[in-house]
Amino acid sequence: MISSSSSRPATSRPEAAFVLLLLQALFWAIAGMSALPFAVAGEVSMLGLGIASMLLALGTVLVGVALLWRRRWARRAAIAIESITLLGSLALFALPIGANRGLVSWLVNVVLPVAVIALVRQAF
């Protein structure tokens, strides 16, 4: 193992978390872009949802880059983002509102945030 300047061994967990955060940001950006045609068609509230999704995607990418730079605040931010995402996803699965409950939905909304939290908790 290659040692960093401290006594702890170097790890590639932040890089793996960055890739997963980038993937999640891509999903959010696509969701935001797919909401915009509905705003053009007259659903003005979808414009706000689309912009909010794209801003969330941008923030997630910035947190991922900060993880690559080994910033401590990025760990806390990534855990906060993923915890909120996980809680929201579990609420969608629990409430009978017609949310998608397929395998892809479980992987993107539950497994991906849990994996990022697990990677980031012991990243540094």
mmCIF file of the C-alpha atoms, coordinates in Angstrom:
data_MODEL
# 
_entry.id   MODEL 
# 
loop_
_atom_site.group_PDB 
_atom_site.id 
_atom_site.type_symbol 
_atom_site.label_atom_id 
_atom_site.label_alt_id 
_atom_site.label_comp_id 
_atom_site.label_asym_id 
_atom_site.label_entity_id 
_atom_site.label_seq_id 
_atom_site.pdbx_PDB_ins_code 
_atom_site.Cartn_x 
_atom_site.Cartn_y 
_atom_site.Cartn_z 
_atom_site.occupancy 
_atom_site.B_iso_or_equiv 
_atom_site.pdbx_formal_charge 
_atom_site.auth_seq_id 
_atom_site.auth_comp_id 
_atom_site.auth_asym_id 
_atom_site.auth_atom_id 
_atom_site.pdbx_PDB_model_num 
ATOM 1   C CA . MET A 1 1   ? 0.000   0.000  0.000   1.00 0.00 ? 1   MET A CA 1 
ATOM 2   C CA . ILE A 1 2   ? 1.149   3.505  -0.734  1.00 0.00 ? 2   ILE A CA 1 
ATOM 3   C CA . SER A 1 3   ? 1.232   5.710  2.326   1.00 0.00 ? 3   SER A CA 1 
ATOM 4   C CA . SER A 1 4   ? 0.186   9.320  2.322   1.00 0.00 ? 4   SER A CA 1 
ATOM 5   C CA . SER A 1 5   ? 1.969   11.965 4.330   1.00 0.00 ? 5   SER A CA 1 
ATOM 6   C CA . SER A 1 6   ? 0.077   10.894 7.445   1.00 0.00 ? 6   SER A CA 1 
ATOM 7   C CA . SER A 1 7   ? 0.202   7.470  9.052   1.00 0.00 ? 7   SER A CA 1 
ATOM 8   C CA . ARG A 1 8   ? -3.013  6.346  7.338   1.00 0.00 ? 8   ARG A CA 1 
ATOM 9   C CA . PRO A 1 9   ? -2.758  4.430  4.072   1.00 0.00 ? 9   PRO A CA 1 
ATOM 10  C CA . ALA A 1 10  ? -3.977  6.067  0.874   1.00 0.00 ? 10  ALA A CA 1 
ATOM 11  C CA . THR A 1 11  ? -7.368  4.908  -0.318  1.00 0.00 ? 11  THR A CA 1 
ATOM 12  C CA . SER A 1 12  ? -9.315  5.211  -3.535  1.00 0.00 ? 12  SER A CA 1 
ATOM 13  C CA . ARG A 1 13  ? -12.703 5.496  -1.815  1.00 0.00 ? 13  ARG A CA 1 
ATOM 14  C CA . PRO A 1 14  ? -13.102 9.197  -2.684  1.00 0.00 ? 14  PRO A CA 1 
ATOM 15  C CA . GLU A 1 15  ? -12.561 8.415  -6.366  1.00 0.00 ? 15  GLU A CA 1 
ATOM 16  C CA . ALA A 1 16  ? -15.183 5.657  -6.269  1.00 0.00 ? 16  ALA A CA 1 
ATOM 17  C CA . ALA A 1 17  ? -17.587 7.977  -4.449  1.00 0.00 ? 17  ALA A CA 1 
ATOM 18  C CA . PHE A 1 18  ? -16.916 10.647 -7.086  1.00 0.00 ? 18  PHE A CA 1 
ATOM 19  C CA . VAL A 1 19  ? -17.888 8.259  -9.871  1.00 0.00 ? 19  VAL A CA 1 
ATOM 20  C CA . LEU A 1 20  ? -21.117 7.319  -8.084  1.00 0.00 ? 20  LEU A CA 1 
ATOM 21  C CA . LEU A 1 21  ? -21.921 10.972 -7.352  1.00 0.00 ? 21  LEU A CA 1 
ATOM 22  C CA . LEU A 1 22  ? -21.263 11.828 -10.993 1.00 0.00 ? 22  LEU A CA 1 
ATOM 23  C CA . LEU A 1 23  ? -23.631 9.066  -12.049 1.00 0.00 ? 23  LEU A CA 1 
ATOM 24  C CA . GLN A 1 24  ? -26.297 10.313 -9.656  1.00 0.00 ? 24  GLN A CA 1 
ATOM 25  C CA . ALA A 1 25  ? -25.832 13.885 -10.877 1.00 0.00 ? 25  ALA A CA 1 
ATOM 26  C CA . LEU A 1 26  ? -26.282 12.667 -14.424 1.00 0.00 ? 26  LEU A CA 1 
ATOM 27  C CA . PHE A 1 27  ? -29.599 11.067 -13.483 1.00 0.00 ? 27  PHE A CA 1 
ATOM 28  C CA . TRP A 1 28  ? -30.755 14.301 -11.824 1.00 0.00 ? 28  TRP A CA 1 
ATOM 29  C CA . ALA A 1 29  ? -29.648 16.415 -14.780 1.00 0.00 ? 29  ALA A CA 1 
ATOM 30  C CA . ILE A 1 30  ? -31.553 14.180 -17.197 1.00 0.00 ? 30  ILE A CA 1 
ATOM 31  C CA . ALA A 1 31  ? -34.631 14.393 -14.969 1.00 0.00 ? 31  ALA A CA 1 
ATOM 32  C CA . GLY A 1 32  ? -34.316 18.177 -14.923 1.00 0.00 ? 32  GLY A CA 1 
ATOM 33  C CA . MET A 1 33  ? -33.944 18.427 -18.679 1.00 0.00 ? 33  MET A CA 1 
ATOM 34  C CA . SER A 1 34  ? -36.886 16.107 -19.260 1.00 0.00 ? 34  SER A CA 1 
ATOM 35  C CA . ALA A 1 35  ? -39.102 18.401 -17.146 1.00 0.00 ? 35  ALA A CA 1 
ATOM 36  C CA . LEU A 1 36  ? -38.381 21.466 -19.288 1.00 0.00 ? 36  LEU A CA 1 
ATOM 37  C CA . PRO A 1 37  ? -40.551 20.498 -22.315 1.00 0.00 ? 37  PRO A CA 1 
ATOM 38  C CA . PHE A 1 38  ? -43.534 20.308 -19.984 1.00 0.00 ? 38  PHE A CA 1 
ATOM 39  C CA . ALA A 1 39  ? -42.807 23.889 -18.902 1.00 0.00 ? 39  ALA A CA 1 
ATOM 40  C CA . VAL A 1 40  ? -42.791 24.990 -22.535 1.00 0.00 ? 40  VAL A CA 1 
ATOM 41  C CA . ALA A 1 41  ? -46.133 23.226 -23.035 1.00 0.00 ? 41  ALA A CA 1 
ATOM 42  C CA . GLY A 1 42  ? -47.808 25.218 -20.272 1.00 0.00 ? 42  GLY A CA 1 
ATOM 43  C CA . GLU A 1 43  ? -46.923 23.510 -16.989 1.00 0.00 ? 43  GLU A CA 1 
ATOM 44  C CA . VAL A 1 44  ? -45.023 26.452 -15.534 1.00 0.00 ? 44  VAL A CA 1 
ATOM 45  C CA . SER A 1 45  ? -44.338 24.687 -12.225 1.00 0.00 ? 45  SER A CA 1 
ATOM 46  C CA . MET A 1 46  ? -42.259 22.100 -14.088 1.00 0.00 ? 46  MET A CA 1 
ATOM 47  C CA . LEU A 1 47  ? -39.774 24.851 -14.943 1.00 0.00 ? 47  LEU A CA 1 
ATOM 48  C CA . GLY A 1 48  ? -38.975 25.257 -11.262 1.00 0.00 ? 48  GLY A CA 1 
ATOM 49  C CA . LEU A 1 49  ? -38.672 21.514 -10.756 1.00 0.00 ? 49  LEU A CA 1 
ATOM 50  C CA . GLY A 1 50  ? -36.412 21.173 -13.781 1.00 0.00 ? 50  GLY A CA 1 
ATOM 51  C CA . ILE A 1 51  ? -34.140 23.995 -12.673 1.00 0.00 ? 51  ILE A CA 1 
ATOM 52  C CA . ALA A 1 52  ? -34.054 22.651 -9.104  1.00 0.00 ? 52  ALA A CA 1 
ATOM 53  C CA . SER A 1 53  ? -33.045 19.200 -10.380 1.00 0.00 ? 53  SER A CA 1 
ATOM 54  C CA . MET A 1 54  ? -30.283 20.635 -12.530 1.00 0.00 ? 54  MET A CA 1 
ATOM 55  C CA . LEU A 1 55  ? -28.977 22.782 -9.644  1.00 0.00 ? 55  LEU A CA 1 
ATOM 56  C CA . LEU A 1 56  ? -28.977 19.703 -7.423  1.00 0.00 ? 56  LEU A CA 1 
ATOM 57  C CA . ALA A 1 57  ? -26.986 17.886 -10.102 1.00 0.00 ? 57  ALA A CA 1 
ATOM 58  C CA . LEU A 1 58  ? -24.486 20.761 -10.259 1.00 0.00 ? 58  LEU A CA 1 
ATOM 59  C CA . GLY A 1 59  ? -24.106 20.794 -6.485  1.00 0.00 ? 59  GLY A CA 1 
ATOM 60  C CA . THR A 1 60  ? -23.562 17.051 -6.446  1.00 0.00 ? 60  THR A CA 1 
ATOM 61  C CA . VAL A 1 61  ? -20.816 17.314 -9.058  1.00 0.00 ? 61  VAL A CA 1 
ATOM 62  C CA . LEU A 1 62  ? -19.123 20.073 -7.056  1.00 0.00 ? 62  LEU A CA 1 
ATOM 63  C CA . VAL A 1 63  ? -19.277 17.973 -3.890  1.00 0.00 ? 63  VAL A CA 1 
ATOM 64  C CA . GLY A 1 64  ? -17.796 15.057 -5.835  1.00 0.00 ? 64  GLY A CA 1 
ATOM 65  C CA . VAL A 1 65  ? -14.907 17.204 -7.078  1.00 0.00 ? 65  VAL A CA 1 
ATOM 66  C CA . ALA A 1 66  ? -14.296 18.398 -3.522  1.00 0.00 ? 66  ALA A CA 1 
ATOM 67  C CA . LEU A 1 67  ? -14.194 14.748 -2.448  1.00 0.00 ? 67  LEU A CA 1 
ATOM 68  C CA . LEU A 1 68  ? -11.438 14.163 -4.988  1.00 0.00 ? 68  LEU A CA 1 
ATOM 69  C CA . TRP A 1 69  ? -9.552  17.054 -3.395  1.00 0.00 ? 69  TRP A CA 1 
ATOM 70  C CA . ARG A 1 70  ? -10.076 15.372 0.023   1.00 0.00 ? 70  ARG A CA 1 
ATOM 71  C CA . ARG A 1 71  ? -12.002 18.269 1.561   1.00 0.00 ? 71  ARG A CA 1 
ATOM 72  C CA . ARG A 1 72  ? -13.545 17.390 4.940   1.00 0.00 ? 72  ARG A CA 1 
ATOM 73  C CA . TRP A 1 73  ? -16.658 19.502 4.344   1.00 0.00 ? 73  TRP A CA 1 
ATOM 74  C CA . ALA A 1 74  ? -17.321 17.479 1.204   1.00 0.00 ? 74  ALA A CA 1 
ATOM 75  C CA . ARG A 1 75  ? -17.673 14.297 3.282   1.00 0.00 ? 75  ARG A CA 1 
ATOM 76  C CA . ARG A 1 76  ? -20.319 15.930 5.443   1.00 0.00 ? 76  ARG A CA 1 
ATOM 77  C CA . ALA A 1 77  ? -22.077 17.418 2.422   1.00 0.00 ? 77  ALA A CA 1 
ATOM 78  C CA . ALA A 1 78  ? -22.089 14.107 0.555   1.00 0.00 ? 78  ALA A CA 1 
ATOM 79  C CA . ILE A 1 79  ? -23.478 12.256 3.566   1.00 0.00 ? 79  ILE A CA 1 
ATOM 80  C CA . ALA A 1 80  ? -26.150 14.954 4.006   1.00 0.00 ? 80  ALA A CA 1 
ATOM 81  C CA . ILE A 1 81  ? -27.181 14.877 0.334   1.00 0.00 ? 81  ILE A CA 1 
ATOM 82  C CA . GLU A 1 82  ? -27.306 11.098 0.239   1.00 0.00 ? 82  GLU A CA 1 
ATOM 83  C CA . SER A 1 83  ? -29.176 10.831 3.546   1.00 0.00 ? 83  SER A CA 1 
ATOM 84  C CA . ILE A 1 84  ? -31.849 13.260 2.378   1.00 0.00 ? 84  ILE A CA 1 
ATOM 85  C CA . THR A 1 85  ? -32.062 11.422 -0.945  1.00 0.00 ? 85  THR A CA 1 
ATOM 86  C CA . LEU A 1 86  ? -32.375 8.091  0.820   1.00 0.00 ? 86  LEU A CA 1 
ATOM 87  C CA . LEU A 1 87  ? -35.066 9.322  3.205   1.00 0.00 ? 87  LEU A CA 1 
ATOM 88  C CA . GLY A 1 88  ? -37.037 10.854 0.340   1.00 0.00 ? 88  GLY A CA 1 
ATOM 89  C CA . SER A 1 89  ? -36.775 7.687  -1.709  1.00 0.00 ? 89  SER A CA 1 
ATOM 90  C CA . LEU A 1 90  ? -37.898 5.503  1.170   1.00 0.00 ? 90  LEU A CA 1 
ATOM 91  C CA . ALA A 1 91  ? -40.858 7.842  1.716   1.00 0.00 ? 91  ALA A CA 1 
ATOM 92  C CA . LEU A 1 92  ? -41.770 7.489  -1.977  1.00 0.00 ? 92  LEU A CA 1 
ATOM 93  C CA . PHE A 1 93  ? -41.649 3.713  -1.677  1.00 0.00 ? 93  PHE A CA 1 
ATOM 94  C CA . ALA A 1 94  ? -43.726 3.714  1.524   1.00 0.00 ? 94  ALA A CA 1 
ATOM 95  C CA . LEU A 1 95  ? -46.474 6.092  0.381   1.00 0.00 ? 95  LEU A CA 1 
ATOM 96  C CA . PRO A 1 96  ? -49.102 4.832  -2.073  1.00 0.00 ? 96  PRO A CA 1 
ATOM 97  C CA . ILE A 1 97  ? -48.675 7.653  -4.599  1.00 0.00 ? 97  ILE A CA 1 
ATOM 98  C CA . GLY A 1 98  ? -47.809 5.620  -7.667  1.00 0.00 ? 98  GLY A CA 1 
ATOM 99  C CA . ALA A 1 99  ? -44.025 5.860  -7.505  1.00 0.00 ? 99  ALA A CA 1 
ATOM 100 C CA . ASN A 1 100 ? -42.011 3.447  -9.620  1.00 0.00 ? 100 ASN A CA 1 
ATOM 101 C CA . ARG A 1 101 ? -41.002 0.443  -7.515  1.00 0.00 ? 101 ARG A CA 1 
ATOM 102 C CA . GLY A 1 102 ? -38.954 -1.482 -10.068 1.00 0.00 ? 102 GLY A CA 1 
ATOM 103 C CA . LEU A 1 103 ? -35.395 -2.743 -9.822  1.00 0.00 ? 103 LEU A CA 1 
ATOM 104 C CA . VAL A 1 104 ? -33.861 0.309  -11.496 1.00 0.00 ? 104 VAL A CA 1 
ATOM 105 C CA . SER A 1 105 ? -35.697 2.593  -9.094  1.00 0.00 ? 105 SER A CA 1 
ATOM 106 C CA . TRP A 1 106 ? -34.381 0.633  -6.110  1.00 0.00 ? 106 TRP A CA 1 
ATOM 107 C CA . LEU A 1 107 ? -30.829 0.673  -7.471  1.00 0.00 ? 107 LEU A CA 1 
ATOM 108 C CA . VAL A 1 108 ? -30.803 4.398  -8.259  1.00 0.00 ? 108 VAL A CA 1 
ATOM 109 C CA . ASN A 1 109 ? -32.782 5.644  -5.267  1.00 0.00 ? 109 ASN A CA 1 
ATOM 110 C CA . VAL A 1 110 ? -31.661 3.314  -2.469  1.00 0.00 ? 110 VAL A CA 1 
ATOM 111 C CA . VAL A 1 111 ? -28.551 1.294  -3.333  1.00 0.00 ? 111 VAL A CA 1 
ATOM 112 C CA . LEU A 1 112 ? -26.611 4.187  -4.908  1.00 0.00 ? 112 LEU A CA 1 
ATOM 113 C CA . PRO A 1 113 ? -27.005 6.552  -1.896  1.00 0.00 ? 113 PRO A CA 1 
ATOM 114 C CA . VAL A 1 114 ? -26.182 3.740  0.546   1.00 0.00 ? 114 VAL A CA 1 
ATOM 115 C CA . ALA A 1 115 ? -23.043 2.918  -1.448  1.00 0.00 ? 115 ALA A CA 1 
ATOM 116 C CA . VAL A 1 116 ? -21.921 6.551  -1.477  1.00 0.00 ? 116 VAL A CA 1 
ATOM 117 C CA . ILE A 1 117 ? -22.512 6.885  2.273   1.00 0.00 ? 117 ILE A CA 1 
ATOM 118 C CA . ALA A 1 118 ? -20.556 3.693  2.915   1.00 0.00 ? 118 ALA A CA 1 
ATOM 119 C CA . LEU A 1 119 ? -17.648 4.883  0.758   1.00 0.00 ? 119 LEU A CA 1 
ATOM 120 C CA . VAL A 1 120 ? -17.515 8.398  2.152   1.00 0.00 ? 120 VAL A CA 1 
ATOM 121 C CA . ARG A 1 121 ? -17.800 7.480  5.830   1.00 0.00 ? 121 ARG A CA 1 
ATOM 122 C CA . GLN A 1 122 ? -14.346 5.907  5.775   1.00 0.00 ? 122 GLN A CA 1 
ATOM 123 C CA . ALA A 1 123 ? -12.831 7.890  2.923   1.00 0.00 ? 123 ALA A CA 1 
ATOM 124 C CA . PHE A 1 124 ? -10.164 9.887  4.739   1.00 0.00 ? 124 PHE A CA 1 
# 
